[in-house]
Structures are given as structure tokens and as C-alpha cells.
């Protein structure tokens, strides 16, 4: 439904060519406002996102086709915030961690399907704190080695002679998944 100004109001539903419901969105004054849902075939909910005045705000849930929750968390002002959890299809936790203003912050834990902790990573403002500390230690070692030899380390040089992506060590092997 549109109002006399041509703005979307109320519940809008989208269907595929076969007549199956694919999504529904609540609008207020032409902005998403309320819960938005997308669907798998046969009207099984795939994803639910809460909006306020066009911005993601509130609960978020994604589901497996079986109906089991795949991921859940919260949005505040359009950014991921607080605890987020990803689940395996059997309902056990795959990973859990917190966001602060849309970036990973705090301890993130990764589990195998049996529930055993396989990795724990600490983030500060989206940066893996251990990887950053390892990179700084390698740079300091290189400077110290160069000073012992009487030489000077070239400005801006990185261990191994290459420039890794800022905030990550060159030879980091255990990287947490991108979320």
C-alpha cells in the first residue's frame, strides 16, 4: 500500500513467478520499519532482520532450511553489536564473539562440531591482538639484529622483506573466519 504521497506503508510482500512468498518487509513512510523476512521455498523463514526508520536495529536471525537457527545477534544503529553466535546445523555453537560498533572486539571462540574449543582469538577494535603483538615483536627483533650488526634496518621494512597487510603477520597461518 502507498499513501497519498506515494510512500510505502505497511506490509509489502514479494512473490516469485511460481507464486511462492520470497520476502516481506514492513514500511513506514517509505522506510523499512519493523521486521523484514526472507524465505526459502515453501515459505520457510531464511532470515529475519529488525529495522527502525530504515536502519537495522534490534534482533537478527538467520536460519537453516530445517528451521534451526544458523546465526543470531543484534544491530544497533545499523552495525553489529554485542554477542553474535554462529551455529552448526545440529544446533551446537560454531563460534561466538562480540562486536562493538560493527567490528570484532573482545574474545572470540571457535568450536568443532563436538563442542571442543579449537581456537580463541582476542580482538581490539577489529584487530587480532596476538597477531599485532607478534608482528611488532618481529619488527623489534629485526631492528635489534640490524643494530648488533652495526647496520640500520631500512625504514618501513617488514620481517621477511615483504609488506603484509597492516595488522597481520606475514606468516600467520591460523586466521579466524571472516564474519
PDB file of C-alpha atoms in Angstrom:
ATOM      1  CA  UNK A   1       0.000   0.000   0.000  1.00  0.00           C
ATOM      2  CA  UNK A   2       1.166   3.508  -0.745  1.00  0.00           C
ATOM      3  CA  UNK A   3      -0.250   6.619   0.813  1.00  0.00           C
ATOM      4  CA  UNK A   4      -1.448   9.764  -0.963  1.00  0.00           C
ATOM      5  CA  UNK A   5       2.203  10.947  -1.138  1.00  0.00           C
ATOM      6  CA  UNK A   6       3.257   7.738  -2.919  1.00  0.00           C
ATOM      7  CA  UNK A   7       5.205   6.428   0.096  1.00  0.00           C
ATOM      8  CA  UNK A   8       5.213   2.743   1.002  1.00  0.00           C
ATOM      9  CA  UNK A   9       3.246   1.960   4.151  1.00  0.00           C
ATOM     10  CA  UNK A  10       2.525  -1.314   5.920  1.00  0.00           C
ATOM     11  CA  UNK A  11       3.491  -4.847   4.959  1.00  0.00           C
ATOM     12  CA  UNK A  12       4.896  -5.422   1.454  1.00  0.00           C
ATOM     13  CA  UNK A  13       5.236  -8.981   0.199  1.00  0.00           C
ATOM     14  CA  UNK A  14       7.298 -10.295  -2.727  1.00  0.00           C
ATOM     15  CA  UNK A  15       6.475 -13.493  -4.618  1.00  0.00           C
ATOM     16  CA  UNK A  16       8.406 -15.464  -7.235  1.00  0.00           C
ATOM     17  CA  UNK A  17       6.938 -16.330 -10.647  1.00  0.00           C
ATOM     18  CA  UNK A  18       5.501 -19.540  -9.167  1.00  0.00           C
ATOM     19  CA  UNK A  19       3.529 -17.587  -6.577  1.00  0.00           C
ATOM     20  CA  UNK A  20       5.712 -18.546  -3.606  1.00  0.00           C
ATOM     21  CA  UNK A  21       6.405 -15.945  -0.929  1.00  0.00           C
ATOM     22  CA  UNK A  22      10.064 -14.858  -1.120  1.00  0.00           C
ATOM     23  CA  UNK A  23      10.095 -11.915   1.283  1.00  0.00           C
ATOM     24  CA  UNK A  24       8.120  -9.462   3.324  1.00  0.00           C
ATOM     25  CA  UNK A  25       9.046  -6.040   4.582  1.00  0.00           C
ATOM     26  CA  UNK A  26       7.185  -3.624   6.825  1.00  0.00           C
ATOM     27  CA  UNK A  27       7.350   0.031   5.769  1.00  0.00           C
ATOM     28  CA  UNK A  28       6.637   3.315   7.497  1.00  0.00           C
ATOM     29  CA  UNK A  29       6.872   6.457   5.370  1.00  0.00           C
ATOM     30  CA  UNK A  30       8.849   4.670   2.640  1.00  0.00           C
ATOM     31  CA  UNK A  31      11.433   3.251   5.074  1.00  0.00           C
ATOM     32  CA  UNK A  32      11.822  -0.289   6.381  1.00  0.00           C
ATOM     33  CA  UNK A  33      10.368  -0.253   9.862  1.00  0.00           C
ATOM     34  CA  UNK A  34       9.642  -3.468  11.705  1.00  0.00           C
ATOM     35  CA  UNK A  35      10.724  -6.997  10.892  1.00  0.00           C
ATOM     36  CA  UNK A  36      11.928  -7.889   7.401  1.00  0.00           C
ATOM     37  CA  UNK A  37      11.843 -11.576   6.416  1.00  0.00           C
ATOM     38  CA  UNK A  38      13.221 -13.551   3.508  1.00  0.00           C
ATOM     39  CA  UNK A  39      12.059 -17.082   2.796  1.00  0.00           C
ATOM     40  CA  UNK A  40      13.296 -20.376   1.436  1.00  0.00           C
ATOM     41  CA  UNK A  41      10.904 -22.197  -0.894  1.00  0.00           C
ATOM     42  CA  UNK A  42       7.699 -23.385   0.771  1.00  0.00           C
ATOM     43  CA  UNK A  43       7.641 -20.283   2.959  1.00  0.00           C
ATOM     44  CA  UNK A  44      10.306 -21.437   5.399  1.00  0.00           C
ATOM     45  CA  UNK A  45      11.934 -18.413   7.054  1.00  0.00           C
ATOM     46  CA  UNK A  46      15.552 -17.862   5.944  1.00  0.00           C
ATOM     47  CA  UNK A  47      16.343 -14.583   7.668  1.00  0.00           C
ATOM     48  CA  UNK A  48      14.725 -12.043   9.991  1.00  0.00           C
ATOM     49  CA  UNK A  49      16.077  -8.537  10.453  1.00  0.00           C
ATOM     50  CA  UNK A  50      14.610  -5.770  12.599  1.00  0.00           C
ATOM     51  CA  UNK A  51      14.571  -2.205  11.260  1.00  0.00           C
ATOM     52  CA  UNK A  52      13.731   1.191  12.680  1.00  0.00           C
ATOM     53  CA  UNK A  53      13.249   4.037  10.213  1.00  0.00           C
ATOM     54  CA  UNK A  54      15.325   2.331   7.501  1.00  0.00           C
ATOM     55  CA  UNK A  55      18.244   1.281   9.732  1.00  0.00           C
ATOM     56  CA  UNK A  56      18.963  -2.214  11.082  1.00  0.00           C
ATOM     57  CA  UNK A  57      18.116  -2.003  14.768  1.00  0.00           C
ATOM     58  CA  UNK A  58      17.405  -4.948  17.037  1.00  0.00           C
ATOM     59  CA  UNK A  59      17.362  -8.706  16.654  1.00  0.00           C
ATOM     60  CA  UNK A  60      18.838 -10.541  13.682  1.00  0.00           C
ATOM     61  CA  UNK A  61      18.386 -14.260  12.983  1.00  0.00           C
ATOM     62  CA  UNK A  62      19.362 -16.447  10.079  1.00  0.00           C
ATOM     63  CA  UNK A  63      18.026 -19.995   9.751  1.00  0.00           C
ATOM     64  CA  UNK A  64      18.988 -23.247   8.094  1.00  0.00           C
ATOM     65  CA  UNK A  65      16.360 -24.745   5.786  1.00  0.00           C
ATOM     66  CA  UNK A  66      15.495 -27.144   8.626  1.00  0.00           C
ATOM     67  CA  UNK A  67      14.370 -24.191  10.762  1.00  0.00           C
ATOM     68  CA  UNK A  68      17.366 -24.447  13.112  1.00  0.00           C
ATOM     69  CA  UNK A  69      18.958 -21.063  13.889  1.00  0.00           C
ATOM     70  CA  UNK A  70      22.162 -20.570  11.869  1.00  0.00           C
ATOM     71  CA  UNK A  71      23.267 -17.199  13.285  1.00  0.00           C
ATOM     72  CA  UNK A  72      21.917 -14.665  15.732  1.00  0.00           C
ATOM     73  CA  UNK A  73      22.886 -11.282  17.037  1.00  0.00           C
ATOM     74  CA  UNK A  74      21.871  -7.662  17.441  1.00  0.00           C
ATOM     75  CA  UNK A  75      22.160  -4.499  15.388  1.00  0.00           C
ATOM     76  CA  UNK A  76      22.437  -1.036  16.912  1.00  0.00           C
ATOM     77  CA  UNK A  77      22.332   1.949  14.568  1.00  0.00           C
ATOM     78  CA  UNK A  78      22.936  -0.326  11.563  1.00  0.00           C
ATOM     79  CA  UNK A  79      26.043  -2.032  12.981  1.00  0.00           C
ATOM     80  CA  UNK A  80      26.592  -5.399  14.624  1.00  0.00           C
ATOM     81  CA  UNK A  81      26.732  -5.010  18.387  1.00  0.00           C
ATOM     82  CA  UNK A  82      27.195  -7.202  21.461  1.00  0.00           C
ATOM     83  CA  UNK A  83      27.181 -11.003  21.310  1.00  0.00           C
ATOM     84  CA  UNK A  84      26.867 -12.819  17.964  1.00  0.00           C
ATOM     85  CA  UNK A  85      26.718 -16.582  17.632  1.00  0.00           C
ATOM     86  CA  UNK A  86      27.019 -18.898  14.626  1.00  0.00           C
ATOM     87  CA  UNK A  87      25.607 -22.423  14.954  1.00  0.00           C
ATOM     88  CA  UNK A  88      26.229 -25.698  13.177  1.00  0.00           C
ATOM     89  CA  UNK A  89      23.123 -27.256  11.587  1.00  0.00           C
ATOM     90  CA  UNK A  90      22.716 -29.548  14.626  1.00  0.00           C
ATOM     91  CA  UNK A  91      22.373 -26.505  16.921  1.00  0.00           C
ATOM     92  CA  UNK A  92      25.822 -26.678  18.528  1.00  0.00           C
ATOM     93  CA  UNK A  93      27.888 -23.477  18.613  1.00  0.00           C
ATOM     94  CA  UNK A  94      30.395 -22.964  15.788  1.00  0.00           C
ATOM     95  CA  UNK A  95      31.710 -19.610  17.029  1.00  0.00           C
ATOM     96  CA  UNK A  96      30.753 -16.820  19.378  1.00  0.00           C
ATOM     97  CA  UNK A  97      32.079 -13.350  19.947  1.00  0.00           C
ATOM     98  CA  UNK A  98      31.173  -9.734  20.476  1.00  0.00           C
ATOM     99  CA  UNK A  99      31.024  -6.719  18.240  1.00  0.00           C
ATOM    100  CA  UNK A 100      31.464  -3.121  19.232  1.00  0.00           C
ATOM    101  CA  UNK A 101      30.189  -0.566  16.704  1.00  0.00           C
ATOM    102  CA  UNK A 102      30.382  -3.123  13.892  1.00  0.00           C
ATOM    103  CA  UNK A 103      33.889  -4.526  14.499  1.00  0.00           C
ATOM    104  CA  UNK A 104      35.033  -7.581  16.433  1.00  0.00           C
ATOM    105  CA  UNK A 105      36.040  -6.706  19.969  1.00  0.00           C
ATOM    106  CA  UNK A 106      36.886  -9.000  22.863  1.00  0.00           C
ATOM    107  CA  UNK A 107      37.372 -12.750  22.979  1.00  0.00           C
ATOM    108  CA  UNK A 108      36.099 -14.851  20.075  1.00  0.00           C
ATOM    109  CA  UNK A 109      35.814 -18.597  20.483  1.00  0.00           C
ATOM    110  CA  UNK A 110      35.672 -21.222  17.735  1.00  0.00           C
ATOM    111  CA  UNK A 111      34.410 -24.769  18.325  1.00  0.00           C
ATOM    112  CA  UNK A 112      34.395 -28.061  16.467  1.00  0.00           C
ATOM    113  CA  UNK A 113      31.143 -29.976  15.936  1.00  0.00           C
ATOM    114  CA  UNK A 114      31.650 -31.878  19.200  1.00  0.00           C
ATOM    115  CA  UNK A 115      31.746 -28.626  21.202  1.00  0.00           C
ATOM    116  CA  UNK A 116      35.517 -28.645  21.798  1.00  0.00           C
ATOM    117  CA  UNK A 117      37.193 -25.247  21.792  1.00  0.00           C
ATOM    118  CA  UNK A 118      39.606 -25.225  18.827  1.00  0.00           C
ATOM    119  CA  UNK A 119      40.682 -21.588  18.787  1.00  0.00           C
ATOM    120  CA  UNK A 120      40.327 -18.451  20.850  1.00  0.00           C
ATOM    121  CA  UNK A 121      41.228 -15.051  19.446  1.00  0.00           C
ATOM    122  CA  UNK A 122      41.197 -11.671  21.192  1.00  0.00           C
ATOM    123  CA  UNK A 123      40.261  -8.594  19.183  1.00  0.00           C
ATOM    124  CA  UNK A 124      40.565  -4.917  19.991  1.00  0.00           C
ATOM    125  CA  UNK A 125      38.783  -2.594  17.566  1.00  0.00           C
ATOM    126  CA  UNK A 126      38.704  -5.333  14.920  1.00  0.00           C
ATOM    127  CA  UNK A 127      42.413  -6.231  15.142  1.00  0.00           C
ATOM    128  CA  UNK A 128      43.700  -9.642  16.282  1.00  0.00           C
ATOM    129  CA  UNK A 129      45.754  -8.545  19.301  1.00  0.00           C
ATOM    130  CA  UNK A 130      48.096 -11.572  19.255  1.00  0.00           C
ATOM    131  CA  UNK A 131      48.882 -11.183  15.551  1.00  0.00           C
ATOM    132  CA  UNK A 132      49.597  -7.497  16.083  1.00  0.00           C
ATOM    133  CA  UNK A 133      51.866  -8.243  19.058  1.00  0.00           C
ATOM    134  CA  UNK A 134      53.701 -10.938  17.052  1.00  0.00           C
ATOM    135  CA  UNK A 135      54.253  -8.519  14.181  1.00  0.00           C
ATOM    136  CA  UNK A 136      55.593  -5.803  16.492  1.00  0.00           C
ATOM    137  CA  UNK A 137      57.932  -8.309  18.199  1.00  0.00           C
ATOM    138  CA  UNK A 138      59.292  -9.441  14.810  1.00  0.00           C
ATOM    139  CA  UNK A 139      59.902  -5.828  13.783  1.00  0.00           C
ATOM    140  CA  UNK A 140      61.716  -5.107  17.054  1.00  0.00           C
ATOM    141  CA  UNK A 141      63.852  -8.232  16.641  1.00  0.00           C
ATOM    142  CA  UNK A 142      64.815  -7.201  13.127  1.00  0.00           C
ATOM    143  CA  UNK A 143      65.820  -3.740  14.369  1.00  0.00           C
ATOM    144  CA  UNK A 144      67.827  -5.257  17.225  1.00  0.00           C
ATOM    145  CA  UNK A 145      69.580  -7.707  14.873  1.00  0.00           C
ATOM    146  CA  UNK A 146      70.439  -4.875  12.482  1.00  0.00           C
ATOM    147  CA  UNK A 147      71.806  -2.770  15.358  1.00  0.00           C
ATOM    148  CA  UNK A 148      74.016  -5.684  16.524  1.00  0.00           C
ATOM    149  CA  UNK A 149      75.495  -5.948  13.037  1.00  0.00           C
ATOM    150  CA  UNK A 150      76.209  -2.233  13.050  1.00  0.00           C
ATOM    151  CA  UNK A 151      73.742  -1.606  10.279  1.00  0.00           C
ATOM    152  CA  UNK A 152      70.411   0.041  10.351  1.00  0.00           C
ATOM    153  CA  UNK A 153      67.131  -1.591   9.342  1.00  0.00           C
ATOM    154  CA  UNK A 154      65.620   0.115   6.315  1.00  0.00           C
ATOM    155  CA  UNK A 155      62.767   2.413   7.211  1.00  0.00           C
ATOM    156  CA  UNK A 156      59.396   0.715   6.842  1.00  0.00           C
ATOM    157  CA  UNK A 157      60.876  -2.719   6.237  1.00  0.00           C
ATOM    158  CA  UNK A 158      58.962  -5.770   7.343  1.00  0.00           C
ATOM    159  CA  UNK A 159      60.204  -9.177   8.525  1.00  0.00           C
ATOM    160  CA  UNK A 160      60.913 -11.420   5.549  1.00  0.00           C
ATOM    161  CA  UNK A 161      61.258  -8.495   3.164  1.00  0.00           C
ATOM    162  CA  UNK A 162      57.606  -8.211   2.208  1.00  0.00           C
ATOM    163  CA  UNK A 163      54.808  -5.962   3.307  1.00  0.00           C
ATOM    164  CA  UNK A 164      51.923  -7.923   4.827  1.00  0.00           C
ATOM    165  CA  UNK A 165      48.501  -6.451   5.213  1.00  0.00           C
ATOM    166  CA  UNK A 166      48.576  -3.982   8.141  1.00  0.00           C
ATOM    167  CA  UNK A 167      47.628  -5.653  11.406  1.00  0.00           C
ATOM    168  CA  UNK A 168      48.522  -9.194  10.320  1.00  0.00           C
ATOM    169  CA  UNK A 169      51.836 -11.045  10.475  1.00  0.00           C
ATOM    170  CA  UNK A 170      53.373 -12.181   7.166  1.00  0.00           C
ATOM    171  CA  UNK A 171      53.311 -15.859   8.009  1.00  0.00           C
ATOM    172  CA  UNK A 172      50.099 -16.045  10.037  1.00  0.00           C
ATOM    173  CA  UNK A 173      48.633 -19.499   9.467  1.00  0.00           C
ATOM    174  CA  UNK A 174      45.664 -19.622  11.832  1.00  0.00           C
ATOM    175  CA  UNK A 175      43.265 -16.932  10.745  1.00  0.00           C
ATOM    176  CA  UNK A 176      39.781 -16.723  12.195  1.00  0.00           C
ATOM    177  CA  UNK A 177      36.955 -16.835   9.671  1.00  0.00           C
ATOM    178  CA  UNK A 178      35.604 -13.571   8.316  1.00  0.00           C
ATOM    179  CA  UNK A 179      32.193 -12.887   9.726  1.00  0.00           C
TER     180      UNK A 179
END
